[in-house]
């Protein structure tokens, strides 16, 4: 067969050569050890937490080695595409502060010298490389119909043979030029296949960055390179793109491991240096039904979607911090030793990545988030709460915006000290958490062990001694003295020793004050709450509570 003639017959429009592209996309000049990595999702708009994790790991691998991280959109599967799907991904990773050096930045625009960073715009490139393979006798057209392929599958199943297009099943492998020409003339649809040089008795081996050394049989399948519509398969696009874009380290989900023999073979026949690979196991979840583990599922688990974290308002940094803990087993120890260091200072490496899938743990994320938020100052909290509320809770946004100084003073309570309060995990919790600052209580969780008269008495007395100018140090002794004067023990321990001598203890008294002011028994520091509410409002609330107690 005259392969050159065949290539011309199949690709008459392709005038470009591989050399043109090799020259256009220059080899990257990077320091030794610098890794070029990428995130290469399909534009489905849906960013899975596993995708974010892969993007995060890839970004870290590049930026801790002085390399490059880029975003390539793999839109070869038109069925999976959705409107604005690219934007969802671009925004999804940008919102998490995962910085790309190159690649798509909107539906249509990109930055960087290796454009287009979207596969549908690279058709000419794939066709050029496929033409070159045809010229080398390493690619051929296959006219088999879906029905024919189905019957091959059935036969292989019956004979308990490996599935796929190879050996005697590769019917179009040896078509003559004339046969091909005839079919092309008649407009018979076809795909382009690799003429695999593989030997089923040989094995390949490679060192996976996460999973270690892996050995597999060599590829013997004549896999599809270009589909009927001329669009490349994942395999072919992966080889061509990662070569031309200078990727040194392909980090991706471990569902691709079984395709490694195909990929290494493609790099070989194309004359490309293969990248290193690291395959990430999927993020798992305890399955309540079976008690076992299963993959975090897009359908069953809301937390599988990155949008979930935005909606409920986990701060992005807290989510990233959590991803660090599942990425590297030594991260938590590092965090203990460096409680205030920016997480980017942690030296990520593949050696500390778990071979098995990390178990997703919402409780741990909540804990990390509480610690993260507790370290923010009031201004930062307000800023992030507002950004969340603007998108997800308009009423709350309006409420907070009415008087931002007041709003800030609420978030300043028990913050900025040695041991800040760790009570907010996600912004969604804040409307309820701060409600009583914006709305006078109508329901009261008064202690059950005191009578209404006693409580009225406490509040009346407290109104007399309350001084809004008292410092935090003066405040409590005053409550204590008043308690004693009204017949309450000045400390719980005295009450416990001789309960019959007292009506209760100072804790009951401050509880009455707290509930009168907020409606709740559990709140942050009472002194600070009253300071934020202001004298007038505090007095009004005591009066309202007294009235309520009188009514009941
Ligand atoms: N587009 C592929 C996917 O979404 C990318 C895999 C890779 O990173 O190479 O699974």
PDB file of N, CA, C and O and ligand atoms in Angstrom, residues 38-44 54 58 72-76 80 119 234 238 242 250-253 255-256 263 277 279, ligand 1:
ATOM      1  N   UNK A  38      -1.774  20.241  34.136  1.00  0.00           N
ATOM      2  CA  UNK A  38      -2.998  20.862  33.627  1.00  0.00           C
ATOM      3  C   UNK A  38      -4.214  20.245  34.282  1.00  0.00           C
ATOM      4  O   UNK A  38      -4.184  19.138  34.804  1.00  0.00           O
ATOM      5  N   UNK A  39      -5.302  21.023  34.200  1.00  0.00           N
ATOM      6  CA  UNK A  39      -6.611  20.500  34.564  1.00  0.00           C
ATOM      7  C   UNK A  39      -7.367  20.461  33.250  1.00  0.00           C
ATOM      8  O   UNK A  39      -7.387  21.447  32.512  1.00  0.00           O
ATOM      9  N   UNK A  40      -7.952  19.283  32.933  1.00  0.00           N
ATOM     10  CA  UNK A  40      -8.507  19.106  31.584  1.00  0.00           C
ATOM     11  C   UNK A  40      -9.932  18.563  31.629  1.00  0.00           C
ATOM     12  O   UNK A  40     -10.190  17.445  31.199  1.00  0.00           O
ATOM     13  N   UNK A  41     -10.859  19.359  32.157  1.00  0.00           N
ATOM     14  CA  UNK A  41     -12.230  18.838  32.288  1.00  0.00           C
ATOM     15  C   UNK A  41     -13.058  18.983  31.016  1.00  0.00           C
ATOM     16  O   UNK A  41     -12.702  19.750  30.122  1.00  0.00           O
ATOM     17  N   UNK A  42     -14.152  18.248  30.962  1.00  0.00           N
ATOM     18  CA  UNK A  42     -15.152  18.468  29.926  1.00  0.00           C
ATOM     19  C   UNK A  42     -16.028  19.631  30.385  1.00  0.00           C
ATOM     20  O   UNK A  42     -16.239  19.802  31.583  1.00  0.00           O
ATOM     21  N   UNK A  43     -16.539  20.406  29.446  1.00  0.00           N
ATOM     22  CA  UNK A  43     -17.298  21.598  29.846  1.00  0.00           C
ATOM     23  C   UNK A  43     -18.727  21.288  30.247  1.00  0.00           C
ATOM     24  O   UNK A  43     -19.681  21.756  29.632  1.00  0.00           O
ATOM     25  N   UNK A  44     -18.892  20.483  31.262  1.00  0.00           N
ATOM     26  CA  UNK A  44     -20.233  20.093  31.667  1.00  0.00           C
ATOM     27  C   UNK A  44     -20.824  21.107  32.641  1.00  0.00           C
ATOM     28  O   UNK A  44     -21.964  20.961  33.067  1.00  0.00           O
ATOM     29  N   UNK A  54      -8.397  17.316  41.913  1.00  0.00           N
ATOM     30  CA  UNK A  54      -7.376  17.057  40.887  1.00  0.00           C
ATOM     31  C   UNK A  54      -6.750  18.372  40.424  1.00  0.00           C
ATOM     32  O   UNK A  54      -5.524  18.463  40.242  1.00  0.00           O
ATOM     33  N   UNK A  58      -2.867  19.344  40.933  1.00  0.00           N
ATOM     34  CA  UNK A  58      -2.077  19.694  39.749  1.00  0.00           C
ATOM     35  C   UNK A  58      -1.455  21.084  39.916  1.00  0.00           C
ATOM     36  O   UNK A  58      -0.288  21.298  39.579  1.00  0.00           O
ATOM     37  N   UNK A  72      -7.216  23.267  30.239  1.00  0.00           N
ATOM     38  CA  UNK A  72      -7.597  22.901  28.871  1.00  0.00           C
ATOM     39  C   UNK A  72      -9.026  22.346  28.905  1.00  0.00           C
ATOM     40  O   UNK A  72      -9.343  21.506  29.748  1.00  0.00           O
ATOM     41  N   UNK A  73      -9.834  22.785  27.996  1.00  0.00           N
ATOM     42  CA  UNK A  73     -11.212  22.302  27.961  1.00  0.00           C
ATOM     43  C   UNK A  73     -11.311  21.174  26.940  1.00  0.00           C
ATOM     44  O   UNK A  73     -10.962  21.340  25.773  1.00  0.00           O
ATOM     45  N   UNK A  74     -11.780  20.041  27.398  1.00  0.00           N
ATOM     46  CA  UNK A  74     -11.855  18.852  26.538  1.00  0.00           C
ATOM     47  C   UNK A  74     -13.303  18.634  26.108  1.00  0.00           C
ATOM     48  O   UNK A  74     -14.070  17.924  26.753  1.00  0.00           O
ATOM     49  N   UNK A  75     -13.649  19.288  25.017  1.00  0.00           N
ATOM     50  CA  UNK A  75     -15.042  19.267  24.569  1.00  0.00           C
ATOM     51  C   UNK A  75     -15.213  18.367  23.352  1.00  0.00           C
ATOM     52  O   UNK A  75     -15.875  18.739  22.389  1.00  0.00           O
ATOM     53  N   UNK A  76     -14.600  17.190  23.401  1.00  0.00           N
ATOM     54  CA  UNK A  76     -14.743  16.285  22.259  1.00  0.00           C
ATOM     55  C   UNK A  76     -16.012  15.462  22.358  1.00  0.00           C
ATOM     56  O   UNK A  76     -16.384  14.787  21.412  1.00  0.00           O
ATOM     57  N   UNK A  80     -22.054  15.645  26.239  1.00  0.00           N
ATOM     58  CA  UNK A  80     -21.939  16.001  27.648  1.00  0.00           C
ATOM     59  C   UNK A  80     -21.910  17.511  27.886  1.00  0.00           C
ATOM     60  O   UNK A  80     -21.894  17.975  29.020  1.00  0.00           O
ATOM     61  N   UNK A 119     -10.362  21.896  22.840  1.00  0.00           N
ATOM     62  CA  UNK A 119     -10.078  20.889  21.817  1.00  0.00           C
ATOM     63  C   UNK A 119     -10.876  21.071  20.532  1.00  0.00           C
ATOM     64  O   UNK A 119     -10.384  20.766  19.454  1.00  0.00           O
ATOM     65  N   UNK A 234     -10.507  10.783  23.227  1.00  0.00           N
ATOM     66  CA  UNK A 234      -9.717  11.272  24.360  1.00  0.00           C
ATOM     67  C   UNK A 234      -8.260  10.845  24.203  1.00  0.00           C
ATOM     68  O   UNK A 234      -7.340  11.641  24.385  1.00  0.00           O
ATOM     69  N   UNK A 238      -5.313  13.499  23.944  1.00  0.00           N
ATOM     70  CA  UNK A 238      -4.414  13.529  25.107  1.00  0.00           C
ATOM     71  C   UNK A 238      -2.958  13.516  24.647  1.00  0.00           C
ATOM     72  O   UNK A 238      -2.141  14.343  25.063  1.00  0.00           O
ATOM     73  N   UNK A 242      -1.049  17.050  25.064  1.00  0.00           N
ATOM     74  CA  UNK A 242      -0.089  17.111  26.163  1.00  0.00           C
ATOM     75  C   UNK A 242       1.344  17.181  25.639  1.00  0.00           C
ATOM     76  O   UNK A 242       2.213  17.757  26.290  1.00  0.00           O
ATOM     77  N   UNK A 250       1.034  14.377  33.937  1.00  0.00           N
ATOM     78  CA  UNK A 250      -0.413  14.247  33.764  1.00  0.00           C
ATOM     79  C   UNK A 250      -1.001  13.696  35.055  1.00  0.00           C
ATOM     80  O   UNK A 250      -0.691  12.578  35.461  1.00  0.00           O
ATOM     81  N   UNK A 251      -1.820  14.517  35.700  1.00  0.00           N
ATOM     82  CA  UNK A 251      -2.432  14.123  36.971  1.00  0.00           C
ATOM     83  C   UNK A 251      -3.930  14.027  36.705  1.00  0.00           C
ATOM     84  O   UNK A 251      -4.552  15.007  36.297  1.00  0.00           O
ATOM     85  N   UNK A 252      -4.486  12.853  36.887  1.00  0.00           N
ATOM     86  CA  UNK A 252      -5.888  12.672  36.499  1.00  0.00           C
ATOM     87  C   UNK A 252      -6.499  11.524  37.293  1.00  0.00           C
ATOM     88  O   UNK A 252      -5.805  10.832  38.049  1.00  0.00           O
ATOM     89  N   UNK A 253      -7.790  11.323  37.094  1.00  0.00           N
ATOM     90  CA  UNK A 253      -8.502  10.287  37.825  1.00  0.00           C
ATOM     91  C   UNK A 253      -8.000   8.899  37.453  1.00  0.00           C
ATOM     92  O   UNK A 253      -7.562   8.671  36.320  1.00  0.00           O
ATOM     93  N   UNK A 255      -9.466   6.289  36.741  1.00  0.00           N
ATOM     94  CA  UNK A 255     -10.213   5.528  35.734  1.00  0.00           C
ATOM     95  C   UNK A 255      -9.419   5.451  34.430  1.00  0.00           C
ATOM     96  O   UNK A 255      -9.723   4.648  33.556  1.00  0.00           O
ATOM     97  N   UNK A 256      -8.364   6.261  34.315  1.00  0.00           N
ATOM     98  CA  UNK A 256      -7.561   6.263  33.086  1.00  0.00           C
ATOM     99  C   UNK A 256      -6.386   5.287  33.134  1.00  0.00           C
ATOM    100  O   UNK A 256      -5.708   5.102  32.136  1.00  0.00           O
ATOM    101  N   UNK A 263      -1.980   4.889  25.736  1.00  0.00           N
ATOM    102  CA  UNK A 263      -1.372   6.227  25.730  1.00  0.00           C
ATOM    103  C   UNK A 263       0.133   6.154  25.487  1.00  0.00           C
ATOM    104  O   UNK A 263       0.681   6.908  24.676  1.00  0.00           O
ATOM    105  N   UNK A 277       3.024  10.249  34.874  1.00  0.00           N
ATOM    106  CA  UNK A 277       1.606  10.172  35.225  1.00  0.00           C
ATOM    107  C   UNK A 277       1.436  10.019  36.733  1.00  0.00           C
ATOM    108  O   UNK A 277       2.261   9.381  37.393  1.00  0.00           O
ATOM    109  N   UNK A 279      -2.032   9.029  39.050  1.00  0.00           N
ATOM    110  CA  UNK A 279      -3.467   8.747  38.988  1.00  0.00           C
ATOM    111  C   UNK A 279      -4.091   8.819  40.377  1.00  0.00           C
ATOM    112  O   UNK A 279      -3.685   8.110  41.289  1.00  0.00           O
TER     113      UNK A 279
HETATM  114  N1  LIG B   1     -11.329  15.179  29.997  1.00  0.00           N
HETATM  115  C1  LIG B   1     -10.861  14.118  30.829  1.00  0.00           C
HETATM  116  C2  LIG B   1     -11.878  13.880  31.929  1.00  0.00           C
HETATM  117  O1  LIG B   1     -12.665  14.763  32.192  1.00  0.00           O
HETATM  118  C3  LIG B   1      -9.546  14.539  31.429  1.00  0.00           C
HETATM  119  C4  LIG B   1      -8.680  13.496  31.950  1.00  0.00           C
HETATM  120  C5  LIG B   1      -7.276  14.072  31.975  1.00  0.00           C
HETATM  121  O2  LIG B   1      -6.998  14.899  32.865  1.00  0.00           O
HETATM  122  O3  LIG B   1      -6.500  13.762  31.094  1.00  0.00           O
HETATM  123  O4  LIG B   1     -11.878  12.852  32.522  1.00  0.00           O
END
